[in-house]
Amino acid sequence: METFDQNEVDQILSEFHLQEEDLHVLMCRMQAEMERGLHLETNEEASVKMLPTYVRSTPDGSEVGDFLALDLGGTNFRVMLVKVGEDLEGQWKVETKHKMYSIPVDAMTGTAEMLFDYIAECISDYLDQQNMKHKKLPLGFTFSFPVRHEDIDKGILLNWTKGFKASGAEGNNVVGLLRDAIKRRGDFEMDVVAMVNDTVATMISCYYEDHHCEVGLIVGTGCNACYMEEMSNVELVEGEEGRMCVNTEWGAFGDTGELEDFRLEYDRVVDEASLNPGQQLYEKMIGGKYMGELVRLVLIKMVNENLLFGGESSEKLKTRGAFETQFVSQIEADTSDFKQTLNILRTLGVQATIGDCHAVRLACESVSTRAAIMCSAGLAGILNRMRQSRREELLRITVGVDGSVYKLHPSFKDKFHATVLKLTSGCEITFIQSEEGSGRGAALISAVAYKMAVMIGH
């Protein structure tokens, strides 16, 4: 095997390695921001907004009927019909039929009307296919952007993330925008009963498999978490009894300086070139939207230092976004002969030796491992907080997880789990992967909201 300068490559990548004391620092800072986000007088300036979701109790399985669920959180939009009821053995079940629609760029970055008209058009198309146009169904909407809720079916979009920029939506009630678009079309009726974040939908859908599930986590395009907080700590909502699910919006952790000593030159370049510079800084160190680009910047640095590809880059490799996040997973999973890695590098226009392949894999591992470990410090912060505020010696807790990075990367999950366990003594943690999480969760929540509304006589 031909050698590459392991020492110099290691030196460049050593910046990505975090020590255990770093993780304790991150965890304490995350907890401090969460605390600030929960308090009325500090919420305004806290980077972690701790948004109340108005999801209070967890569903108990007595919800039945047909519900429509929408899921908007990235470049794809999903519509699904969910039939909630008992099967022949009396077992509670949820059936889904879904259809994906991809959102055209001009709808993502045009006006809010264009975006919501497109969404209404997709719903109309789907209802035609299901022959359900005539029925007025309760609808649950998974909307995975920072929203300040005033109730379970009313929430103001604070700011777009993940490449969305549709004008005229920020500061407005998202459910209202959807209702208006449905009204403009006029070819079907919908009863929008609940809007939730994908973290909340994931938590609820996993709750059905495991009643200890009181945390929802997404590690996909973006990164976020929610959990059940004591109502007495949720100052933004009246009432002391029981618990409410809080959407942390922790992707914005660092926006008021808490990550400055952890951010590298690559993080700064990614941030400056993004649609929302200075925002979502924690998410930009973890999420799939940014991981490939971070690796690309590291590779460029190695080429410039003459450690890679004989010091020769390519036009493609110099192009922002050319190194896709899926390449990171593929390269790290490429264990034997680097066939896959050589192919990927060829499509990027560079001639690579086996030594180059080793160096590229190390770069991928450094970026993805840092992401897993930073994410685990955040989750450990939440779990330790839950244990303390519940005054439990041993917290038995289940975390429902969804997202492409968590599900598809070959080693993210294992490194993430191991580090969370290391940082949370006194917690017995089970991780479950959500299947169809966000759509099914939204339908279940709309089922619960619908039942509550019927009971209260809304």
Short mmCIF file of C-alpha atoms in Angstrom, two decimals:
data_model
loop_
_atom_site.label_atom_id
_atom_site.label_comp_id
_atom_site.label_asym_id
_atom_site.label_seq_id
_atom_site.Cartn_x
_atom_site.Cartn_y
_atom_site.Cartn_z
CA MET A 1 0.00 0.00 0.00
CA GLU A 2 1.35 3.36 -0.98
CA THR A 3 1.73 5.70 1.98
CA PHE A 4 0.26 9.11 2.47
CA ASP A 5 1.48 11.59 5.00
CA GLN A 6 -0.55 10.26 7.91
CA ASN A 7 0.95 12.73 10.39
CA GLU A 8 0.15 15.84 8.39
CA VAL A 9 -3.35 14.59 7.55
CA ASP A 10 -3.95 13.78 11.23
CA GLN A 11 -2.73 17.21 12.17
CA ILE A 12 -5.31 18.91 9.94
CA LEU A 13 -8.09 16.63 11.18
CA SER A 14 -7.15 16.85 14.87
CA GLU A 15 -9.19 20.07 15.14
CA PHE A 16 -12.35 17.97 14.80
CA HIS A 17 -11.60 15.80 17.84
CA LEU A 18 -13.49 16.66 21.00
CA GLN A 19 -12.35 15.66 24.47
CA GLU A 20 -14.69 14.53 27.22
CA GLU A 21 -14.33 17.85 29.07
CA ASP A 22 -15.38 19.65 25.86
CA LEU A 23 -18.60 17.65 25.92
CA HIS A 24 -19.33 18.60 29.51
CA VAL A 25 -18.83 22.25 28.58
CA LEU A 26 -21.21 21.90 25.62
CA MET A 27 -23.77 20.09 27.74
CA CYS A 28 -23.71 22.74 30.48
CA ARG A 29 -24.03 25.56 27.95
CA MET A 30 -26.94 23.79 26.25
CA GLN A 31 -28.70 23.37 29.60
CA ALA A 32 -28.11 27.03 30.47
CA GLU A 33 -29.67 28.15 27.16
CA MET A 34 -32.63 25.78 27.64
CA GLU A 35 -33.20 27.31 31.07
CA ARG A 36 -33.07 30.81 29.55
CA GLY A 37 -35.50 29.77 26.82
CA LEU A 38 -38.05 28.51 29.36
CA HIS A 39 -38.11 31.73 31.41
CA LEU A 40 -40.34 34.59 30.37
CA GLU A 41 -37.81 37.32 31.08
CA THR A 42 -34.90 35.67 29.24
CA ASN A 43 -36.73 33.86 26.40
CA GLU A 44 -36.33 36.83 24.07
CA GLU A 45 -32.52 36.72 24.06
CA ALA A 46 -32.05 32.94 24.50
CA SER A 47 -30.67 31.14 21.43
CA VAL A 48 -32.59 27.94 22.28
CA LYS A 49 -36.21 29.07 22.06
CA MET A 50 -37.90 26.16 23.94
CA LEU A 51 -41.20 26.61 22.11
CA PRO A 52 -44.29 25.19 23.84
CA THR A 53 -46.16 22.86 21.44
CA TYR A 54 -49.52 22.63 23.25
CA VAL A 55 -49.16 18.85 23.02
CA ARG A 56 -49.93 17.94 26.61
CA SER A 57 -50.98 14.43 27.33
CA THR A 58 -49.80 11.55 25.24
CA PRO A 59 -52.48 9.66 23.29
CA ASP A 60 -53.96 6.52 24.82
CA GLY A 61 -55.13 4.49 21.86
CA SER A 62 -58.81 5.41 21.94
CA GLU A 63 -58.51 7.61 18.85
CA VAL A 64 -60.25 6.21 15.77
CA GLY A 65 -61.16 7.39 12.31
CA ASP A 66 -59.66 8.62 9.05
CA PHE A 67 -57.15 11.46 9.19
CA LEU A 68 -55.08 13.22 6.62
CA ALA A 69 -51.47 14.02 7.49
CA LEU A 70 -49.18 16.49 5.72
CA ASP A 71 -45.46 16.64 6.23
CA LEU A 72 -43.36 19.62 5.15
CA GLY A 73 -39.84 19.84 6.47
CA GLY A 74 -37.42 19.66 3.59
CA THR A 75 -37.40 19.52 -0.18
CA ASN A 76 -40.08 16.82 -0.25
CA PHE A 77 -43.66 17.21 0.81
CA ARG A 78 -45.68 14.20 1.88
CA VAL A 79 -49.42 13.64 2.00
CA MET A 80 -50.82 10.56 3.69
CA LEU A 81 -54.14 9.06 4.62
CA VAL A 82 -54.07 7.44 8.03
CA LYS A 83 -56.75 5.05 9.18
CA VAL A 84 -56.67 4.82 12.94
CA GLY A 85 -58.55 1.96 14.60
CA GLU A 86 -58.53 -1.55 16.00
CA ASP A 87 -57.76 -4.62 13.95
CA LEU A 88 -59.62 -7.93 14.17
CA GLU A 89 -57.72 -9.02 17.29
CA GLY A 90 -58.60 -5.73 19.00
CA GLN A 91 -55.01 -4.52 18.57
CA TRP A 92 -54.68 -0.81 18.02
CA LYS A 93 -53.22 0.03 14.63
CA VAL A 94 -52.38 2.81 12.24
CA GLU A 95 -52.49 2.31 8.49
CA THR A 96 -50.91 4.69 6.07
CA LYS A 97 -50.82 5.27 2.33
CA HIS A 98 -48.58 8.11 1.39
CA LYS A 99 -47.42 10.00 -1.65
CA MET A 100 -44.33 12.18 -2.00
CA TYR A 101 -44.27 15.41 -3.97
CA SER A 102 -41.06 17.32 -4.52
CA ILE A 103 -41.19 21.05 -3.99
CA PRO A 104 -39.99 23.14 -6.93
CA VAL A 105 -37.31 25.69 -6.06
CA ASP A 106 -39.49 28.61 -7.12
CA ALA A 107 -42.15 27.52 -4.60
CA MET A 108 -39.50 27.30 -1.84
CA THR A 109 -38.07 30.73 -2.57
CA GLY A 110 -41.04 32.59 -4.10
CA THR A 111 -43.99 33.89 -2.12
CA ALA A 112 -45.87 32.17 0.70
CA GLU A 113 -48.97 32.09 -1.55
CA MET A 114 -47.07 30.18 -4.23
CA LEU A 115 -45.77 27.69 -1.69
CA PHE A 116 -49.12 27.05 -0.02
CA ASP A 117 -51.00 26.98 -3.34
CA TYR A 118 -48.59 24.27 -4.46
CA ILE A 119 -49.23 22.35 -1.22
CA ALA A 120 -53.00 22.65 -1.71
CA GLU A 121 -52.58 21.41 -5.30
CA CYS A 122 -50.73 18.32 -4.02
CA ILE A 123 -53.47 17.61 -1.45
CA SER A 124 -56.11 17.95 -4.18
CA ASP A 125 -54.21 15.54 -6.44
CA TYR A 126 -53.83 13.04 -3.61
CA LEU A 127 -57.51 13.20 -2.60
CA ASP A 128 -58.46 12.56 -6.24
CA GLN A 129 -56.33 9.42 -6.28
CA GLN A 130 -57.84 8.20 -3.01
CA ASN A 131 -61.40 9.16 -4.10
CA MET A 132 -61.74 11.16 -0.88
CA LYS A 133 -62.59 14.60 -2.32
CA HIS A 134 -66.12 14.48 -0.89
CA LYS A 135 -65.07 13.82 2.74
CA LYS A 136 -64.13 16.58 5.15
CA LEU A 137 -61.22 15.01 7.00
CA PRO A 138 -59.41 16.20 10.11
CA LEU A 139 -55.89 17.17 9.09
CA GLY A 140 -52.64 17.09 11.01
CA PHE A 141 -49.76 19.13 9.64
CA THR A 142 -46.14 18.33 10.45
CA PHE A 143 -44.30 21.57 9.80
CA SER A 144 -40.63 21.37 10.71
CA PHE A 145 -39.60 24.97 11.10
CA PRO A 146 -39.42 27.21 14.19
CA VAL A 147 -42.98 28.11 15.14
CA ARG A 148 -44.33 29.99 18.15
CA HIS A 149 -47.59 28.26 19.00
CA GLU A 150 -50.58 30.02 20.48
CA ASP A 151 -52.54 26.78 20.43
CA ILE A 152 -52.26 23.35 18.87
CA ASP A 153 -53.77 24.67 15.62
CA LYS A 154 -52.26 28.15 15.61
CA GLY A 155 -48.58 28.89 15.19
CA ILE A 156 -46.52 31.81 13.91
CA LEU A 157 -43.50 30.99 11.71
CA LEU A 158 -40.50 32.66 13.38
CA ASN A 159 -38.01 32.09 10.57
CA TRP A 160 -37.41 29.73 7.68
CA THR A 161 -34.47 27.29 7.84
CA LYS A 162 -33.08 24.53 5.58
CA GLY A 163 -33.04 26.54 2.34
CA PHE A 164 -36.64 27.83 2.42
CA LYS A 165 -37.13 31.53 1.83
CA ALA A 166 -40.78 31.97 0.75
CA SER A 167 -41.63 35.62 1.39
CA GLY A 168 -44.65 36.70 3.41
CA ALA A 169 -44.71 33.64 5.66
CA GLU A 170 -42.46 34.71 8.53
CA GLY A 171 -44.52 36.31 11.30
CA ASN A 172 -47.73 34.73 10.00
CA ASN A 173 -49.94 31.90 11.22
CA VAL A 174 -48.95 28.88 9.15
CA VAL A 175 -52.29 27.10 9.62
CA GLY A 176 -54.00 30.27 8.35
CA LEU A 177 -51.80 30.28 5.23
CA LEU A 178 -52.76 26.65 4.58
CA ARG A 179 -56.48 27.27 5.21
CA ASP A 180 -56.40 30.28 2.85
CA ALA A 181 -54.77 28.24 0.08
CA ILE A 182 -57.37 25.47 0.48
CA LYS A 183 -60.12 28.11 0.30
CA ARG A 184 -58.57 29.66 -2.84
CA ARG A 185 -58.68 26.30 -4.59
CA GLY A 186 -62.23 25.60 -3.44
CA ASP A 187 -62.34 21.98 -4.63
CA PHE A 188 -62.10 20.26 -1.22
CA GLU A 189 -62.65 20.97 2.45
CA MET A 190 -60.30 20.24 5.34
CA ASP A 191 -60.50 20.64 9.08
CA VAL A 192 -56.96 21.58 10.16
CA VAL A 193 -56.89 20.45 13.78
CA ALA A 194 -53.22 20.28 14.71
CA MET A 195 -49.82 21.50 13.62
CA VAL A 196 -46.66 19.98 15.06
CA ASN A 197 -42.94 19.90 14.52
CA ASP A 198 -41.34 16.71 13.14
CA THR A 199 -39.56 16.07 16.46
CA VAL A 200 -42.95 16.05 18.23
CA ALA A 201 -44.52 13.83 15.57
CA THR A 202 -41.62 11.40 15.94
CA MET A 203 -41.97 11.29 19.72
CA ILE A 204 -45.71 10.63 19.52
CA SER A 205 -45.45 7.96 16.86
CA CYS A 206 -42.80 6.11 18.91
CA TYR A 207 -44.91 6.46 22.05
CA TYR A 208 -47.23 3.83 20.62
CA GLU A 209 -44.44 1.26 20.62
CA ASP A 210 -43.04 2.33 23.95
CA HIS A 211 -44.87 4.41 26.56
CA HIS A 212 -41.56 5.59 28.02
CA CYS A 213 -40.95 7.63 24.87
CA GLU A 214 -40.88 11.26 26.00
CA VAL A 215 -38.13 12.63 23.75
CA GLY A 216 -38.14 13.11 19.98
CA LEU A 217 -34.95 13.69 18.01
CA ILE A 218 -34.32 14.41 14.34
CA VAL A 219 -30.88 14.10 12.76
CA GLY A 220 -31.49 14.55 9.05
CA THR A 221 -31.21 17.59 6.79
CA GLY A 222 -31.39 19.58 10.01
CA CYS A 223 -31.14 18.66 13.68
CA ASN A 224 -33.61 19.29 16.51
CA ALA A 225 -35.13 17.74 19.63
CA CYS A 226 -38.26 17.94 21.80
CA TYR A 227 -39.13 16.45 25.18
CA MET A 228 -41.84 16.43 27.86
CA GLU A 229 -41.13 19.26 30.33
CA GLU A 230 -42.87 19.89 33.66
CA MET A 231 -45.64 22.46 33.05
CA SER A 232 -44.47 24.37 36.13
CA ASN A 233 -41.22 25.16 34.24
CA VAL A 234 -42.94 26.26 31.03
CA GLU A 235 -43.40 29.94 31.89
CA LEU A 236 -44.69 30.87 28.44
CA VAL A 237 -47.92 28.93 29.07
CA GLU A 238 -50.39 29.27 31.97
CA GLY A 239 -50.83 26.28 34.27
CA GLU A 240 -48.71 24.18 36.61
CA GLU A 241 -50.16 20.69 36.26
CA GLY A 242 -48.72 17.83 34.25
CA ARG A 243 -46.28 18.11 31.36
CA MET A 244 -46.11 19.74 27.97
CA CYS A 245 -43.95 18.84 25.03
CA VAL A 246 -41.37 21.56 24.36
CA ASN A 247 -39.78 21.93 20.93
CA THR A 248 -36.28 23.09 21.88
CA GLU A 249 -35.28 24.39 18.40
CA TRP A 250 -31.75 23.62 19.55
CA GLY A 251 -30.40 23.98 15.99
CA ALA A 252 -30.02 27.68 16.85
CA PHE A 253 -27.77 26.91 19.85
CA GLY A 254 -24.61 28.98 19.35
CA ASP A 255 -26.37 31.89 17.67
CA THR A 256 -25.50 34.08 20.65
CA GLY A 257 -21.86 33.01 20.83
CA GLU A 258 -21.95 29.75 22.81
CA LEU A 259 -20.10 27.77 20.13
CA GLU A 260 -17.38 30.24 19.15
CA ASP A 261 -14.56 28.22 20.75
CA PHE A 262 -15.77 25.06 18.93
CA ARG A 263 -16.37 26.41 15.44
CA LEU A 264 -13.59 25.86 12.88
CA GLU A 265 -12.70 27.83 9.76
CA TYR A 266 -14.75 25.30 7.71
CA ASP A 267 -17.85 25.97 9.85
CA ARG A 268 -17.46 29.68 9.27
CA VAL A 269 -17.21 29.27 5.50
CA VAL A 270 -20.31 27.01 5.42
CA ASP A 271 -22.23 29.51 7.55
CA GLU A 272 -21.24 32.56 5.51
CA ALA A 273 -22.30 30.92 2.25
CA SER A 274 -25.66 29.75 3.64
CA LEU A 275 -29.07 31.39 3.19
CA ASN A 276 -29.19 32.27 6.91
CA PRO A 277 -25.70 33.37 8.02
CA GLY A 278 -25.22 33.58 11.78
CA GLN A 279 -28.24 31.34 12.44
CA GLN A 280 -28.66 27.63 13.26
CA LEU A 281 -24.97 27.29 14.06
CA TYR A 282 -25.28 24.04 16.06
CA GLU A 283 -27.38 22.48 13.29
CA LYS A 284 -24.74 23.50 10.74
CA MET A 285 -22.16 21.39 12.60
CA ILE A 286 -24.42 18.30 12.63
CA GLY A 287 -27.12 18.28 9.93
CA GLY A 288 -26.96 16.46 6.62
CA LYS A 289 -27.55 19.66 4.71
CA TYR A 290 -24.03 20.78 5.65
CA MET A 291 -21.96 17.65 6.30
CA GLY A 292 -20.85 17.00 2.71
CA GLU A 293 -19.87 20.62 2.25
CA LEU A 294 -17.75 20.55 5.42
CA VAL A 295 -15.90 17.50 4.07
CA ARG A 296 -15.38 19.23 0.70
CA LEU A 297 -13.78 22.22 2.42
CA VAL A 298 -11.46 19.92 4.39
CA LEU A 299 -10.44 18.15 1.16
CA ILE A 300 -9.69 21.49 -0.52
CA LYS A 301 -7.51 22.41 2.46
CA MET A 302 -5.63 19.10 2.11
CA VAL A 303 -5.13 19.66 -1.62
CA ASN A 304 -3.78 23.14 -0.93
CA GLU A 305 -1.32 21.70 1.59
CA ASN A 306 -0.22 19.23 -1.07
CA LEU A 307 -1.47 16.22 0.91
CA LEU A 308 -4.12 15.03 -1.53
CA PHE A 309 -4.49 14.28 -5.26
CA GLY A 310 -0.89 15.39 -5.87
CA GLY A 311 -1.92 18.94 -5.00
CA GLU A 312 -4.33 19.06 -7.98
CA SER A 313 -8.00 19.90 -7.41
CA SER A 314 -10.76 19.87 -10.06
CA GLU A 315 -13.38 22.41 -11.10
CA LYS A 316 -16.06 20.10 -9.72
CA LEU A 317 -14.39 19.72 -6.33
CA LYS A 318 -14.03 23.49 -6.14
CA THR A 319 -17.80 23.87 -6.59
CA ARG A 320 -19.87 24.56 -3.50
CA GLY A 321 -22.22 21.67 -2.73
CA ALA A 322 -20.52 19.23 -5.15
CA PHE A 323 -19.57 16.81 -2.38
CA GLU A 324 -22.94 15.37 -1.33
CA THR A 325 -23.64 14.20 2.21
CA GLN A 326 -24.54 10.74 0.93
CA PHE A 327 -20.95 10.45 -0.33
CA VAL A 328 -19.82 10.67 3.31
CA SER A 329 -21.89 7.59 4.20
CA GLN A 330 -20.84 5.72 1.06
CA ILE A 331 -17.14 6.39 1.60
CA GLU A 332 -17.24 5.42 5.27
CA ALA A 333 -19.12 2.22 4.42
CA ASP A 334 -16.58 1.35 1.70
CA THR A 335 -14.48 -1.02 3.77
CA SER A 336 -12.50 -3.19 1.38
CA ASP A 337 -10.99 -2.01 -1.86
CA PHE A 338 -12.12 1.64 -2.09
CA LYS A 339 -14.03 0.85 -5.28
CA GLN A 340 -16.94 3.09 -4.27
CA THR A 341 -14.61 5.87 -3.09
CA LEU A 342 -12.63 5.82 -6.34
CA ASN A 343 -15.90 6.06 -8.27
CA ILE A 344 -17.12 9.03 -6.26
CA LEU A 345 -13.79 10.82 -6.64
CA ARG A 346 -13.84 10.10 -10.37
CA THR A 347 -17.27 11.75 -10.70
CA LEU A 348 -15.74 14.75 -8.91
CA GLY A 349 -13.05 14.89 -11.57
CA VAL A 350 -10.01 13.91 -9.48
CA GLN A 351 -7.54 11.11 -10.04
CA ALA A 352 -7.03 9.37 -6.72
CA THR A 353 -4.49 6.90 -5.40
CA ILE A 354 -5.25 4.39 -2.64
CA GLY A 355 -3.42 6.73 -0.25
CA ASP A 356 -5.76 9.54 -1.31
CA CYS A 357 -8.75 7.29 -0.58
CA HIS A 358 -7.49 6.68 2.95
CA ALA A 359 -7.08 10.41 3.54
CA VAL A 360 -10.56 11.15 2.13
CA ARG A 361 -12.10 8.52 4.37
CA LEU A 362 -10.36 10.00 7.42
CA ALA A 363 -11.75 13.42 6.49
CA CYS A 364 -15.29 12.00 6.26
CA GLU A 365 -14.90 10.20 9.59
CA SER A 366 -13.65 13.32 11.33
CA VAL A 367 -16.60 15.42 10.21
CA SER A 368 -19.30 12.80 10.87
CA THR A 369 -17.85 11.73 14.23
CA ARG A 370 -17.74 15.33 15.44
CA ALA A 371 -21.39 15.69 14.37
CA ALA A 372 -22.42 12.56 16.31
CA ILE A 373 -20.53 13.61 19.41
CA MET A 374 -21.77 17.22 19.40
CA CYS A 375 -25.31 15.96 18.99
CA SER A 376 -24.90 13.58 21.93
CA ALA A 377 -23.85 16.44 24.23
CA GLY A 378 -27.16 18.17 23.42
CA LEU A 379 -29.28 15.08 24.06
CA ALA A 380 -27.40 14.27 27.27
CA GLY A 381 -28.17 17.82 28.41
CA ILE A 382 -31.90 17.19 27.94
CA LEU A 383 -31.89 13.77 29.61
CA ASN A 384 -29.91 14.94 32.64
CA ARG A 385 -32.27 17.88 32.99
CA MET A 386 -35.33 15.59 32.88
CA ARG A 387 -33.88 13.32 35.55
CA GLN A 388 -33.09 16.26 37.84
CA SER A 389 -36.42 18.02 37.45
CA ARG A 390 -38.30 14.75 38.07
CA ARG A 391 -36.03 14.03 41.05
CA GLU A 392 -35.60 10.45 39.90
CA GLU A 393 -32.67 8.34 40.97
CA LEU A 394 -32.95 6.32 37.78
CA LEU A 395 -34.67 7.85 34.76
CA ARG A 396 -36.06 5.17 32.44
CA ILE A 397 -36.54 6.96 29.17
CA THR A 398 -37.01 6.19 25.51
CA VAL A 399 -35.86 8.50 22.73
CA GLY A 400 -37.64 8.28 19.38
CA VAL A 401 -35.31 9.17 16.51
CA ASP A 402 -35.78 9.92 12.83
CA GLY A 403 -33.70 11.46 10.06
CA SER A 404 -31.47 10.39 7.20
CA VAL A 405 -28.11 10.95 8.93
CA TYR A 406 -29.14 8.85 11.93
CA LYS A 407 -30.70 6.13 9.78
CA LEU A 408 -28.32 5.91 6.83
CA HIS A 409 -24.82 6.79 8.01
CA PRO A 410 -22.89 3.58 8.81
CA SER A 411 -21.48 4.58 12.20
CA PHE A 412 -23.22 7.79 13.33
CA LYS A 413 -25.79 5.94 15.43
CA ASP A 414 -23.31 3.78 17.36
CA LYS A 415 -20.95 6.65 18.18
CA PHE A 416 -23.91 8.84 19.14
CA HIS A 417 -25.46 6.23 21.46
CA ALA A 418 -22.14 5.40 23.13
CA THR A 419 -21.38 9.05 23.88
CA VAL A 420 -24.88 9.79 25.21
CA LEU A 421 -24.56 6.82 27.61
CA LYS A 422 -21.17 8.08 28.76
CA LEU A 423 -22.61 11.52 29.61
CA THR A 424 -25.79 10.39 31.40
CA SER A 425 -25.23 8.37 34.54
CA GLY A 426 -28.51 7.59 36.27
CA CYS A 427 -30.43 7.25 32.99
CA GLU A 428 -31.53 3.99 31.43
CA ILE A 429 -32.00 4.96 27.79
CA THR A 430 -33.69 3.10 24.97
CA PHE A 431 -33.43 4.44 21.41
CA ILE A 432 -36.13 3.56 18.90
CA GLN A 433 -36.15 4.45 15.27
CA SER A 434 -39.38 5.97 14.12
CA GLU A 435 -41.04 4.33 11.13
CA GLU A 436 -43.09 6.79 9.09
CA GLY A 437 -42.59 9.01 12.09
CA SER A 438 -43.55 12.46 11.06
CA GLY A 439 -46.64 11.62 9.02
CA ARG A 440 -48.01 9.03 11.38
CA GLY A 441 -47.26 11.20 14.40
CA ALA A 442 -49.10 14.16 12.87
CA ALA A 443 -52.14 12.02 12.21
CA LEU A 444 -52.09 10.64 15.75
CA ILE A 445 -51.81 14.14 17.16
CA SER A 446 -54.67 15.36 15.01
CA ALA A 447 -56.65 12.36 16.26
CA VAL A 448 -55.95 13.40 19.84
CA ALA A 449 -56.64 17.09 19.17
CA TYR A 450 -59.85 16.16 17.37
CA LYS A 451 -60.98 14.01 20.29
CA MET A 452 -60.14 16.78 22.76
CA ALA A 453 -61.99 19.36 20.65
CA VAL A 454 -65.03 17.09 20.48
CA MET A 455 -64.87 16.57 24.26
CA ILE A 456 -64.49 20.27 25.00
CA GLY A 457 -67.15 20.99 22.39
CA HIS A 458 -65.05 23.39 20.28
#
